[in-house]
Coordinates of C-alpha atoms and ligand atoms in Angstrom, one line a residue:
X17 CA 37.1 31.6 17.4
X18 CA 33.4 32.0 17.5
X19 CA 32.0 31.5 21.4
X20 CA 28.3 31.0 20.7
X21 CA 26.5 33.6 23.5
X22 CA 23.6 31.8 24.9
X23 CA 20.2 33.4 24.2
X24 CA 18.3 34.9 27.5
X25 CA 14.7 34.0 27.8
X26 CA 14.1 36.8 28.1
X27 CA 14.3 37.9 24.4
X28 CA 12.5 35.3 23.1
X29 CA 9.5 35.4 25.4
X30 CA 9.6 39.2 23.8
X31 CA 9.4 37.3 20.2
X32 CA 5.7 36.6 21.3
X33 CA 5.2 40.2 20.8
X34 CA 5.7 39.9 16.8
X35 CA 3.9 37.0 16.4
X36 CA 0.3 37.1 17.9
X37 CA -2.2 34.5 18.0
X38 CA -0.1 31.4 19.4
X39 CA 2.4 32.3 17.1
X40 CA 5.3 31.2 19.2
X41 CA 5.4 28.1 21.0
X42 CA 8.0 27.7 24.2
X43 CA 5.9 24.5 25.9
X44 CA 7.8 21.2 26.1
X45 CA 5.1 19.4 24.8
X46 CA 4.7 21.7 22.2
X47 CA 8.3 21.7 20.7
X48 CA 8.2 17.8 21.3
X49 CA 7.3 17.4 17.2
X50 CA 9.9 20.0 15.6
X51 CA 12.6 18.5 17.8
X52 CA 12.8 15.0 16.0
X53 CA 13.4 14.9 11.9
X54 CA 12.2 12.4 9.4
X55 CA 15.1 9.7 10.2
X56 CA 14.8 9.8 13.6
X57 CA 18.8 10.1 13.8
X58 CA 19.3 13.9 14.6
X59 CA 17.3 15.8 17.4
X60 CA 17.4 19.3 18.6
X61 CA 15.0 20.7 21.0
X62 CA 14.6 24.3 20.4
X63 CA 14.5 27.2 22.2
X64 CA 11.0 27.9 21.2
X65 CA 8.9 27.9 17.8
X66 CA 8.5 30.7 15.9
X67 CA 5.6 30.2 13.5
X68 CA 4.7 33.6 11.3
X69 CA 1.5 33.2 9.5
X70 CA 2.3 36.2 7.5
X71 CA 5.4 37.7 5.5
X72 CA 4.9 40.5 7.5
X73 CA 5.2 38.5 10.3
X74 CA 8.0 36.9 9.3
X75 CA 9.8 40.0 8.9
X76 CA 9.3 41.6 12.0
X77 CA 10.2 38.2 13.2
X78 CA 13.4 38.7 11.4
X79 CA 14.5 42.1 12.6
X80 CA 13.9 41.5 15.9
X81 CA 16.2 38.6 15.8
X82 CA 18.5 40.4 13.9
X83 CA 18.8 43.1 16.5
X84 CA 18.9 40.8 19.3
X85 CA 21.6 38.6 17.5
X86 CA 18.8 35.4 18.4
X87 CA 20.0 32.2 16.0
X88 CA 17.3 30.8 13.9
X89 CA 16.8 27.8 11.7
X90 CA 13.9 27.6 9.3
X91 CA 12.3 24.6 9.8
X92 CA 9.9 23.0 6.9
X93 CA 8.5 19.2 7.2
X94 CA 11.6 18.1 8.5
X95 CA 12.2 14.9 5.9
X96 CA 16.2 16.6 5.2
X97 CA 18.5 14.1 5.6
X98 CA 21.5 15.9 6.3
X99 CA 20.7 17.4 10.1
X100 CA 20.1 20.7 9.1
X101 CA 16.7 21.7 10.1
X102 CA 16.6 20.6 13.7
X103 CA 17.8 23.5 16.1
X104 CA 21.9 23.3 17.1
X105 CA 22.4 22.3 20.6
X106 CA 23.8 25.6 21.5
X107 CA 20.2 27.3 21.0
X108 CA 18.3 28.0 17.9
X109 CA 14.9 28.9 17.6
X110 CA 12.9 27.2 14.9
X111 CA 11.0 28.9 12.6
X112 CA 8.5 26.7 11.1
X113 CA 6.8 27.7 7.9
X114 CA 3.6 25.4 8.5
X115 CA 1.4 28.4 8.7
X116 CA 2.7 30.3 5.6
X117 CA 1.0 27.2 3.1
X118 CA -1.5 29.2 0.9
X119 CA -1.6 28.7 -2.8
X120 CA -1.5 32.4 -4.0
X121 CA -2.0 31.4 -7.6
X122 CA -1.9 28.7 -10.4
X123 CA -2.1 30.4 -13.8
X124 CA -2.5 27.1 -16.7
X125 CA -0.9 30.1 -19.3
X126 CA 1.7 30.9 -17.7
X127 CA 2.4 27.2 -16.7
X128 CA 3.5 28.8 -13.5
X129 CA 2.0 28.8 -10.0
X130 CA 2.6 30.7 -6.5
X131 CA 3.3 28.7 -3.3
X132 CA 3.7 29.7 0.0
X133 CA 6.9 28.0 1.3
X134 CA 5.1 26.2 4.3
X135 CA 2.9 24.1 1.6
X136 CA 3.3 20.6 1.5
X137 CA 4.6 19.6 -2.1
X138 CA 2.0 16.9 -2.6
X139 CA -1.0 20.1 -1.9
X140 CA 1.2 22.0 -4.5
X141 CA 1.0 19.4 -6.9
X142 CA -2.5 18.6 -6.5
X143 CA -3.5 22.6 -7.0
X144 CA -1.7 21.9 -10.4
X145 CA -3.3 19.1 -11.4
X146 CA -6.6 20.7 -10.6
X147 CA -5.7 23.1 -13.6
X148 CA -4.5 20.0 -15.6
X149 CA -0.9 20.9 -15.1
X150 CA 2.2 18.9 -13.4
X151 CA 4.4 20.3 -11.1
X152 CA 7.2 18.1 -11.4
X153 CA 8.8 17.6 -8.5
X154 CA 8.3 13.9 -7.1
X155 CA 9.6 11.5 -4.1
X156 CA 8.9 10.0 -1.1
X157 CA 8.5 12.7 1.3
X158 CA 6.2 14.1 -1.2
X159 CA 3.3 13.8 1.5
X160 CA 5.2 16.1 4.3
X161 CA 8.0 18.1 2.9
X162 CA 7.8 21.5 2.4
X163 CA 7.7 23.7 -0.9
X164 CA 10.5 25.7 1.1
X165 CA 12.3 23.5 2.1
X166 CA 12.6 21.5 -1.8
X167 CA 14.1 25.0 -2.4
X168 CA 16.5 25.5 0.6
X169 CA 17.8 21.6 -1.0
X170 CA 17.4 21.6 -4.4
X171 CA 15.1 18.7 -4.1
X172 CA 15.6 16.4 -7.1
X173 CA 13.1 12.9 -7.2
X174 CA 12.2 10.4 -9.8
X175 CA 11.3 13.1 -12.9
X176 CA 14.9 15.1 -13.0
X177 CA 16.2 13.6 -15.9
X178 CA 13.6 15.0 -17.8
X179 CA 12.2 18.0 -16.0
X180 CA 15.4 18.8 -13.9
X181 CA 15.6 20.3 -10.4
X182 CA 14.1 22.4 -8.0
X183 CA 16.8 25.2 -9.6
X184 CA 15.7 24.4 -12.8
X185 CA 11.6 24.9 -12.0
X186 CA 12.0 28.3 -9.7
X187 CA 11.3 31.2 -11.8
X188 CA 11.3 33.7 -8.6
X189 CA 11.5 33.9 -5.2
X190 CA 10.6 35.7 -2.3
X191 CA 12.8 35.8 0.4
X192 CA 12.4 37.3 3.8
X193 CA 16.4 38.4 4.8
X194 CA 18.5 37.7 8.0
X195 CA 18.0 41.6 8.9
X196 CA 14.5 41.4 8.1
X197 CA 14.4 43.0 4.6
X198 CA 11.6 41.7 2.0
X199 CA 13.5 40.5 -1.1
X200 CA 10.4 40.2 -3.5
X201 CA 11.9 38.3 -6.6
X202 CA 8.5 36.6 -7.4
X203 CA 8.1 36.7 -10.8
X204 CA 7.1 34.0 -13.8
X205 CA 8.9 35.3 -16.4
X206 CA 10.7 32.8 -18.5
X207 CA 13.0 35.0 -20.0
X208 CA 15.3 37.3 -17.5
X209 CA 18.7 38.8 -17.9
X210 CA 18.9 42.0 -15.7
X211 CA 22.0 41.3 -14.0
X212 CA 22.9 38.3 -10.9
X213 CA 20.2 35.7 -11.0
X214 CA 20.0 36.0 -7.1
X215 CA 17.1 33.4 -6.9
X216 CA 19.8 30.6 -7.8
X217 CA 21.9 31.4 -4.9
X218 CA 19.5 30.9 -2.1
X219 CA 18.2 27.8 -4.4
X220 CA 19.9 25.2 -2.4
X221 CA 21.5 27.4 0.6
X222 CA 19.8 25.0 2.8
X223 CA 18.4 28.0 5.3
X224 CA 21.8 29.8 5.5
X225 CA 20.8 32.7 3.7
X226 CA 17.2 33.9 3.6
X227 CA 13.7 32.7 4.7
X228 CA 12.4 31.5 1.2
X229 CA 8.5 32.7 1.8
X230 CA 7.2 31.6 -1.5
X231 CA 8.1 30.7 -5.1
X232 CA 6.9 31.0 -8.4
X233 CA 7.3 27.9 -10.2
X234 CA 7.3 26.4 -13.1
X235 CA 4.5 23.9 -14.5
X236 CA 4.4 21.6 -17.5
X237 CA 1.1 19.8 -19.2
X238 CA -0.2 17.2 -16.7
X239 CA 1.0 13.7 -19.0
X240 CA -2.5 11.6 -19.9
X241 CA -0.3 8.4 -20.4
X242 CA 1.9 7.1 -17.7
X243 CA 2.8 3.4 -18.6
X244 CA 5.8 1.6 -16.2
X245 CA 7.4 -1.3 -16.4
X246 CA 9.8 -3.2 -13.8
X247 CA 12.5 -5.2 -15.8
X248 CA 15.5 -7.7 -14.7
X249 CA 18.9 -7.3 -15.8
X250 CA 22.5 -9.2 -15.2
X251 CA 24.0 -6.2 -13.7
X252 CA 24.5 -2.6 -13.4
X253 CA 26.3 -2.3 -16.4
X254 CA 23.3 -3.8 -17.8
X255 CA 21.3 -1.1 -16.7
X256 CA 23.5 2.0 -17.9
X257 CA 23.4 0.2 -21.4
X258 CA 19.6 -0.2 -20.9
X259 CA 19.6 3.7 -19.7
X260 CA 21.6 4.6 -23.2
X261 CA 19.1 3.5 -25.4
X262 CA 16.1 4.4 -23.6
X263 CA 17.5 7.8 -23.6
X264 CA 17.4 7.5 -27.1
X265 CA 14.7 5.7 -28.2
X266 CA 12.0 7.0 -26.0
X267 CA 13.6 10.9 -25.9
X268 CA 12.0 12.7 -23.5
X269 CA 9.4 10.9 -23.0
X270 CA 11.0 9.4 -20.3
X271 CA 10.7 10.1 -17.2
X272 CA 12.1 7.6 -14.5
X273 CA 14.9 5.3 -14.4
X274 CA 15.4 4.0 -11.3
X275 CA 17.9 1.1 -10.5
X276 CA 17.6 -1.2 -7.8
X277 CA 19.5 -3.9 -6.9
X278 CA 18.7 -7.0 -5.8
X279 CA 19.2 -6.6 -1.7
X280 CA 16.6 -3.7 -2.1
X281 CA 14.0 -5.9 -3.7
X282 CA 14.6 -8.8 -1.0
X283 CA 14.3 -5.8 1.7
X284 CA 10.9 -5.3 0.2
X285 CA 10.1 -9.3 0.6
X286 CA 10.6 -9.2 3.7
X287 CA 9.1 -6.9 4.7
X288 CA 5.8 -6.6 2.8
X289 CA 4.3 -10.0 2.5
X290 CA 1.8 -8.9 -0.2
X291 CA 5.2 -8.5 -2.2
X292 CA 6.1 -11.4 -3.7
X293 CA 9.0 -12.2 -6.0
X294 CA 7.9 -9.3 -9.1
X295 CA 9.8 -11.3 -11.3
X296 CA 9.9 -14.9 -12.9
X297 CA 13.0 -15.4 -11.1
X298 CA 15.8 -13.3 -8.9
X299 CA 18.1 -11.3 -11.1
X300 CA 20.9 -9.0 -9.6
X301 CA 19.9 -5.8 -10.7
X302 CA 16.2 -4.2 -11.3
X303 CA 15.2 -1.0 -13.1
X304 CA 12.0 0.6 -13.0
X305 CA 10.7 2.6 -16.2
X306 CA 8.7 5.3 -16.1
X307 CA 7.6 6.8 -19.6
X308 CA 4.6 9.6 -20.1
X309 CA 2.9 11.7 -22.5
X310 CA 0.3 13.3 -23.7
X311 CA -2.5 11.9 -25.7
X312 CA -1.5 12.2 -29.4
X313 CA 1.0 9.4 -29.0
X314 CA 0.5 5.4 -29.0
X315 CA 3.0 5.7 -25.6
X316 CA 2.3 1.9 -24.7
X317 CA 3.2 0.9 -28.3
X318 CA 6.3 3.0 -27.8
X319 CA 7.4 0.8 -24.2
X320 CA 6.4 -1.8 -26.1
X321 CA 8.6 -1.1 -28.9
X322 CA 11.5 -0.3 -27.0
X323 CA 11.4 -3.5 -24.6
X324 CA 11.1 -5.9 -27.5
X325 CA 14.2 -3.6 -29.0
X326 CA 16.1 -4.3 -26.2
X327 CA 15.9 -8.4 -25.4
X328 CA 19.3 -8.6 -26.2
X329 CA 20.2 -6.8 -22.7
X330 CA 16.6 -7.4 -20.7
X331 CA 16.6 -10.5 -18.9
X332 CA 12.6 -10.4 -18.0
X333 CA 10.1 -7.9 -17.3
X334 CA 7.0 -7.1 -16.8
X335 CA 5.0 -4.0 -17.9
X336 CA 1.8 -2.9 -16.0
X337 CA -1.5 -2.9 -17.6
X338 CA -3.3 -0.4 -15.3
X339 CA -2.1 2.9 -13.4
X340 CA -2.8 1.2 -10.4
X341 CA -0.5 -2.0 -11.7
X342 CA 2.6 0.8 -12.6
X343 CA 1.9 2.1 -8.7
X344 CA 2.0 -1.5 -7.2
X345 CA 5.4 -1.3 -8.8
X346 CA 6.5 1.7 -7.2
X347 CA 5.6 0.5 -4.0
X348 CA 8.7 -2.2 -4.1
X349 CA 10.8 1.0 -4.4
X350 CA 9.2 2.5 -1.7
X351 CA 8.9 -0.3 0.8
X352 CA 12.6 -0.5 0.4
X353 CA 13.7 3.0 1.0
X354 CA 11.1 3.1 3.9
X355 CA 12.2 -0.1 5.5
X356 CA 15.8 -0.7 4.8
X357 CA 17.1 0.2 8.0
X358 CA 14.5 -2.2 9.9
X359 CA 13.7 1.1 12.0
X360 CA 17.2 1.1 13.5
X361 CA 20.2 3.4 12.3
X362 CA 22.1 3.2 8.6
X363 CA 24.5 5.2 7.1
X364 CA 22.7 7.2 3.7
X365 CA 24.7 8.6 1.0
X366 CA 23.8 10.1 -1.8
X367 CA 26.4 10.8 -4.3
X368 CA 27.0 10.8 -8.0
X369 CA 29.1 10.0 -10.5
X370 CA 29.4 10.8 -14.7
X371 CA 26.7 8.4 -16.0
X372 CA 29.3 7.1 -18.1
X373 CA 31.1 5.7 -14.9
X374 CA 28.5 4.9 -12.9
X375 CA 28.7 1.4 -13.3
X376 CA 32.4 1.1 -12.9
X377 CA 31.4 3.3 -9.7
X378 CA 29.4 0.6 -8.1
X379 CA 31.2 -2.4 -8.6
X380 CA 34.4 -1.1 -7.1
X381 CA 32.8 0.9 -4.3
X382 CA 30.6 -2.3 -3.1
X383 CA 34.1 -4.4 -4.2
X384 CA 36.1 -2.2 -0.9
X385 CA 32.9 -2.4 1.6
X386 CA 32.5 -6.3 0.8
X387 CA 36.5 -6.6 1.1
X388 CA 36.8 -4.7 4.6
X389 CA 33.2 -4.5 6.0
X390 CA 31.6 -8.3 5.0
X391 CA 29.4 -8.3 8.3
X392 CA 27.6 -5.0 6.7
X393 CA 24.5 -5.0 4.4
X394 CA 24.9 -2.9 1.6
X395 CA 21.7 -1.5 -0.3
X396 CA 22.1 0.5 -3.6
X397 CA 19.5 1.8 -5.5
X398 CA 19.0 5.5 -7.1
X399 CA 17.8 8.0 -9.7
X400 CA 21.0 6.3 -12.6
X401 CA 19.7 8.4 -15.3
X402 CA 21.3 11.4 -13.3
X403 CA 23.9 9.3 -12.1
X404 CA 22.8 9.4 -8.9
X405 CA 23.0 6.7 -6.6
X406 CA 22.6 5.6 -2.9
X407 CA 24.9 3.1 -1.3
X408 CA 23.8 2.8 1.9
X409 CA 25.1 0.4 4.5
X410 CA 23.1 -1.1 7.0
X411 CA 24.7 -2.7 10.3
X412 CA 24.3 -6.3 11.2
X413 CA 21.1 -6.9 14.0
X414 CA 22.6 -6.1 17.7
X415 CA 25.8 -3.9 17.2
X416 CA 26.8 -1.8 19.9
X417 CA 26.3 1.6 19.2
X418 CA 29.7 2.7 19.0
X419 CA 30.8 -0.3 16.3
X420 CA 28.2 1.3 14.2
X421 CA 29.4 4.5 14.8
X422 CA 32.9 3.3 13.8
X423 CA 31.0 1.0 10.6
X424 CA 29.5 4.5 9.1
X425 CA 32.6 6.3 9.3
X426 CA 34.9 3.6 7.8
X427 CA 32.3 2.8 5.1
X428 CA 31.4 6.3 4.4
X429 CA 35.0 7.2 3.9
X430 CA 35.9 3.9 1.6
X431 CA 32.9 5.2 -0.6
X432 CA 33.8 8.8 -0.7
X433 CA 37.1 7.7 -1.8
X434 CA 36.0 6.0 -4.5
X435 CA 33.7 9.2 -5.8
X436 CA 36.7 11.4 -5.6
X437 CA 38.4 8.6 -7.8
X438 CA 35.6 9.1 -10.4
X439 CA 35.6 12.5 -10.3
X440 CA 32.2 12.5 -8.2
X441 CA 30.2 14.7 -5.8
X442 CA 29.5 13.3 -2.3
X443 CA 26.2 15.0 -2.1
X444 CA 23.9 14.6 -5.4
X445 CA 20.7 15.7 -3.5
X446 CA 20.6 15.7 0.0
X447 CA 23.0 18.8 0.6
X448 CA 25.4 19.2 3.5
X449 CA 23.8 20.2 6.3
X450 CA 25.7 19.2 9.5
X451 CA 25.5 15.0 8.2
X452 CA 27.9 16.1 5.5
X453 CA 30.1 18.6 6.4
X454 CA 33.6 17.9 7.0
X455 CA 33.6 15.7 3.8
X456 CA 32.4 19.0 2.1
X457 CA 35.4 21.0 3.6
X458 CA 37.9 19.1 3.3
X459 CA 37.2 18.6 -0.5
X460 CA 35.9 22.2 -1.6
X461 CA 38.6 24.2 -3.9
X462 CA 40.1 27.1 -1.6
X463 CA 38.7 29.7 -4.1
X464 CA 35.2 28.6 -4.0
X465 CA 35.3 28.3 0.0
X466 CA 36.4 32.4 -0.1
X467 CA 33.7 33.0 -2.0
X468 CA 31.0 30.7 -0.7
X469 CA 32.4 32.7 2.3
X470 CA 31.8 35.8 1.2
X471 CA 28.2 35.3 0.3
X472 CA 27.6 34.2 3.5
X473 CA 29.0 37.5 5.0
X474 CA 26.6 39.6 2.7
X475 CA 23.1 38.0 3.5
X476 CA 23.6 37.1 7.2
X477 CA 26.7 39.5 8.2
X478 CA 25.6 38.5 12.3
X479 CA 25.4 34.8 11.2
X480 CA 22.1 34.4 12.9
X481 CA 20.5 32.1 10.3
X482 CA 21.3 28.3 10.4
X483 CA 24.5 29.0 11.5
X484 CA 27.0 25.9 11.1
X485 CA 25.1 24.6 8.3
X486 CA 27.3 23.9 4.9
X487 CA 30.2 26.2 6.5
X488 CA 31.7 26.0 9.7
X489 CA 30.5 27.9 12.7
X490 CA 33.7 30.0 13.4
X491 CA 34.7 32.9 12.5
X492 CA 32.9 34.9 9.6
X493 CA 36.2 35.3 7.4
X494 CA 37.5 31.5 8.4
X495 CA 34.8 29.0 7.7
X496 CA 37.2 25.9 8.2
Ligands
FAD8 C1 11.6 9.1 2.1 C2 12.4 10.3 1.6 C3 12.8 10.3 0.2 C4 13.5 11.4 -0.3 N1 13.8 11.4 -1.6 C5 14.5 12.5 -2.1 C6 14.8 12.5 -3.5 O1 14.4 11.6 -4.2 N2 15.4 13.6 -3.9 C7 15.8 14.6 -3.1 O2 16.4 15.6 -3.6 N3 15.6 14.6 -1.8 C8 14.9 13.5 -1.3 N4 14.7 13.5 0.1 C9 15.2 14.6 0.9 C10 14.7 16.0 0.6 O3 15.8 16.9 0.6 C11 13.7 16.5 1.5 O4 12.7 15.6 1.6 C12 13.0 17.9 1.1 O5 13.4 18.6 0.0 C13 13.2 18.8 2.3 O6 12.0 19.4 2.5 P1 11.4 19.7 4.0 O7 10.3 20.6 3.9 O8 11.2 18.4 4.7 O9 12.7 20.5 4.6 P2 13.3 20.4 6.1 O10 13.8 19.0 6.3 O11 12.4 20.9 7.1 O12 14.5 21.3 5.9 C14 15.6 21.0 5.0 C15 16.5 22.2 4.9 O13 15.9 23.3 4.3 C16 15.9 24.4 5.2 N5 14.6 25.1 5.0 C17 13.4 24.6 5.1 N6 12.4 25.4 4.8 C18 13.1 26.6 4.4 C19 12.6 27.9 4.0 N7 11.3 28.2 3.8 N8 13.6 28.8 3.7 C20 14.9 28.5 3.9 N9 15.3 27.3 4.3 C21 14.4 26.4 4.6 C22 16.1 23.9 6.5 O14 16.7 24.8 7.4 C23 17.0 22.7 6.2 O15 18.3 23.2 6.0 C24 13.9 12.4 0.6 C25 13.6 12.4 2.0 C26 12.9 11.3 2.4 C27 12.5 11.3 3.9

């Protein structure tokens, strides 16, 4: 067994020393806003705030904590939902990337930019735009997560199912090492094959690794066209028929399908008056389309086209006439995921099933929480297309605190069940974290835990960085 030492204050007043100019922060009132995360549910106060404005920095940074055996958790805009980037209550220091945020290059040739890990997505995607390119990546957080931190998770978002993830828009890395070491991978070539792709394991490590510093990444033309639509279906199997021949019919020109089902749109009604009914009439199940292009192609023709195609299955719809219309439509998605919880707790998942079972997936998963947890709200929406969907439950108004805790768990456990049943994963985007762990362990195959092990042991052999993230804080060779 592991006993976690704690750290003398001592040694990390001396972290001052590698990080000049205010670098490190120790102040109460200081740490206050890197203590708290996006959902409010998990909160760590650290021992200080590391905040390197330099790779340099961050590297001496590194090997002093290395030698001093000081745990660290990078910390980007905090909007993870799975506990990870707030400091452990045994003592962590947080090392924010805020300061590392400069755009190092965008080349429109290449369709490939440079980005410091500490800059916020939405900057990154405006730098591309400015060289009429798209950088794919897109969701809510957009406005405060971190380039960094979209690595350390894999980030998905609305476009995946036609631009893919984070892993599939990295073309390098660099990556600043438990021990200190530079690892520069940054490189936008395309086409690579010398040996281990080692980017794609840090991709997703969720900080337990290496310090991602910056990343080259891919870029695509900037679509001219964007039309949306919002339309109303009889149910979810409904919408995974819709999904098939969209998928067909519009190719790749599509770029959102989003599912929402009919709690989520009253969620928004209540809770944005400017947000009526969007529909003729209620339906249970909503989908949003998304389709874009460039300007060669009649792409409002093409929705067009495909809705009327589809009346057998489409209920009603409308389709928005302006960019500003298909962004008022977004904004019922939004509301919804922003307000769902009416500020108090709810229990998020995030899992995925094949697409071809998603359907079946939903009915019998919301079939167990109706049968055993009827007092619960249950709110289900997601990114379908990539068989990804959120069932998240939402306690009645004025439960104790411990009911709730005892409502998540129950819930959370009839839900994973029913994944495992289809064969799912219990984390499609979020990651592990701490939110997520013992689910994790208890269903990873004993051969991939040895080597998930053993990866750990060979970037962070002192297990300094985020330490009890995805695996277990014990010993190095028993991550259980
Ligand atoms: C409203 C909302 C909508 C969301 N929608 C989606 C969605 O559609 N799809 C999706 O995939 N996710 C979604 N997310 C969650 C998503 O994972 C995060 O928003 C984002 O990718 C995390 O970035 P961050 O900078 O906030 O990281 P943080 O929360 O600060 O950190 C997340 C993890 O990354 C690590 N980390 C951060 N920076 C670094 C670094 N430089 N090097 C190494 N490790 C690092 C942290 O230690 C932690 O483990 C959503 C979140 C919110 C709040």
């Amino acid at each position: 067994m592991n006993v976690v030492q704690p750290t003398p204050a001592s040694l990390i007043a001396a972290l001052a020393g590698v990080l000049p100019n205010g670098g490190l922060l120790t102040a109460d009132a200081d740490l206050a806003r890197y203590s708290r995360d996006w959902s409010g549910d998990h909160f760590g106060r650290p021992l200080a705030v590391a905040r390197p404005a330099s790779v340099e920095e961050m590297s001496a940074l590194m090997r002093r904590c290395h030698e001093e055996r000081i745990p660290v958790v990078p910390q980007g805009g905090l909007t993870g939902l799975v506990g990870a980037a707030v400091a452990a209550d045994s003592g962590e220091v947080v090392i924010s990337l805020e300061r590392l945020n400069t755009i190092r290059s965008v080349s429109p040739i290449d369709f490939a930019m440079v980005v410091e890990a500490g800059c916020i997505l939405e900057d990154a995607k405006r730098a591309a735009e400015a060289h009429d390119c798209l950088l794919p990546i897109t969701f809510g957080a957009q406005g405060s997560c971190r380039i960094g931190g979209n690595v350390a998770t894999n980030a998905g978002g609305f476009n995946v199912l036609r631009y893919g993830m984070t892993r599939d828009l990295v073309l390098g890395l660099e990556v600043v090492l438990a021990d200190g070491r530079i690892w520069n991978g940054l490189k936008v070539l395309r086409k690579d094959n010398r040996g281990y792709d080692l980017k794609q394991v840090i991709i997703g490590s969720e900080g337990t690794l290496g310090i991602v510093t910056a990343a080259a990444l891919k870029l695509y033309p900037k679509p001219t066209q964007v039309e949306t639509a919002l339309v109303g279906l009889r149910s979810v199997e409904d919408a995974m028929a819709l999904y098939a021949r969209a998928r067909r019919d519009c190719s790749d020109l599509l770029t959102a399908f989003e599912l929402i089902l009919r709690q989520g749109i009253e969620i928004t009604m209540r809770e944005a008056a400017d947000f009526p009914e969007p529909l003729t009439r209620a339906y249970p199940a909503y989908v949003l389309i998304e389709v874009s292009s460039g300007g060669l192609i009649d792409l409002s023709a093409m929705l067009l086209g495909f809705l009327g195609g589809v009346s057998d299955i489409v209920e009603d719809g409308v389709v928005a006439s302006t960019r500003a219309q298909g962004e008022r439509l977004w904004r019922y998605r939004e509301i919804m995921v922003e307000r769902q919880g009416r500020g108090g707790r709810y229990l998020r998942t995030d899992v995925s099933v094949p697409i071809s079972k998603l359907a079946d997936f939903v009915t019998e998963a919301l079939a167990a929480l109706e049968q055993t947890r009827p007092d619960a709200l249950a709110v289900t929406y997601g990114h379908v297309g990539d068989g990804n969907i959120h069932l998240n439950v939402v306690p009645p108004e004025g439960m104790a605190s411990e009911a709730i805790e005892q409502l998540f768990e129950e819930a959370e456990e009839q839900i994973f069940a029913v994944v495992d049943r289809y064969g799912g994963s219990i984390s499609a985007e979020h990651g592990i974290g701490r939110v997520k762990q013992k689910a994790f362990l208890e269903r990873i195959d004993p051969v991939a835990l040895d080597l998930a092990a053993g990866i750990k042991e060979a970037f962070d052999p002192r297990r300094i960085l985020s330490n009890g993230r995805i695996l277990a804080s014990k010993s190095s060779l028993d991550y259980r």
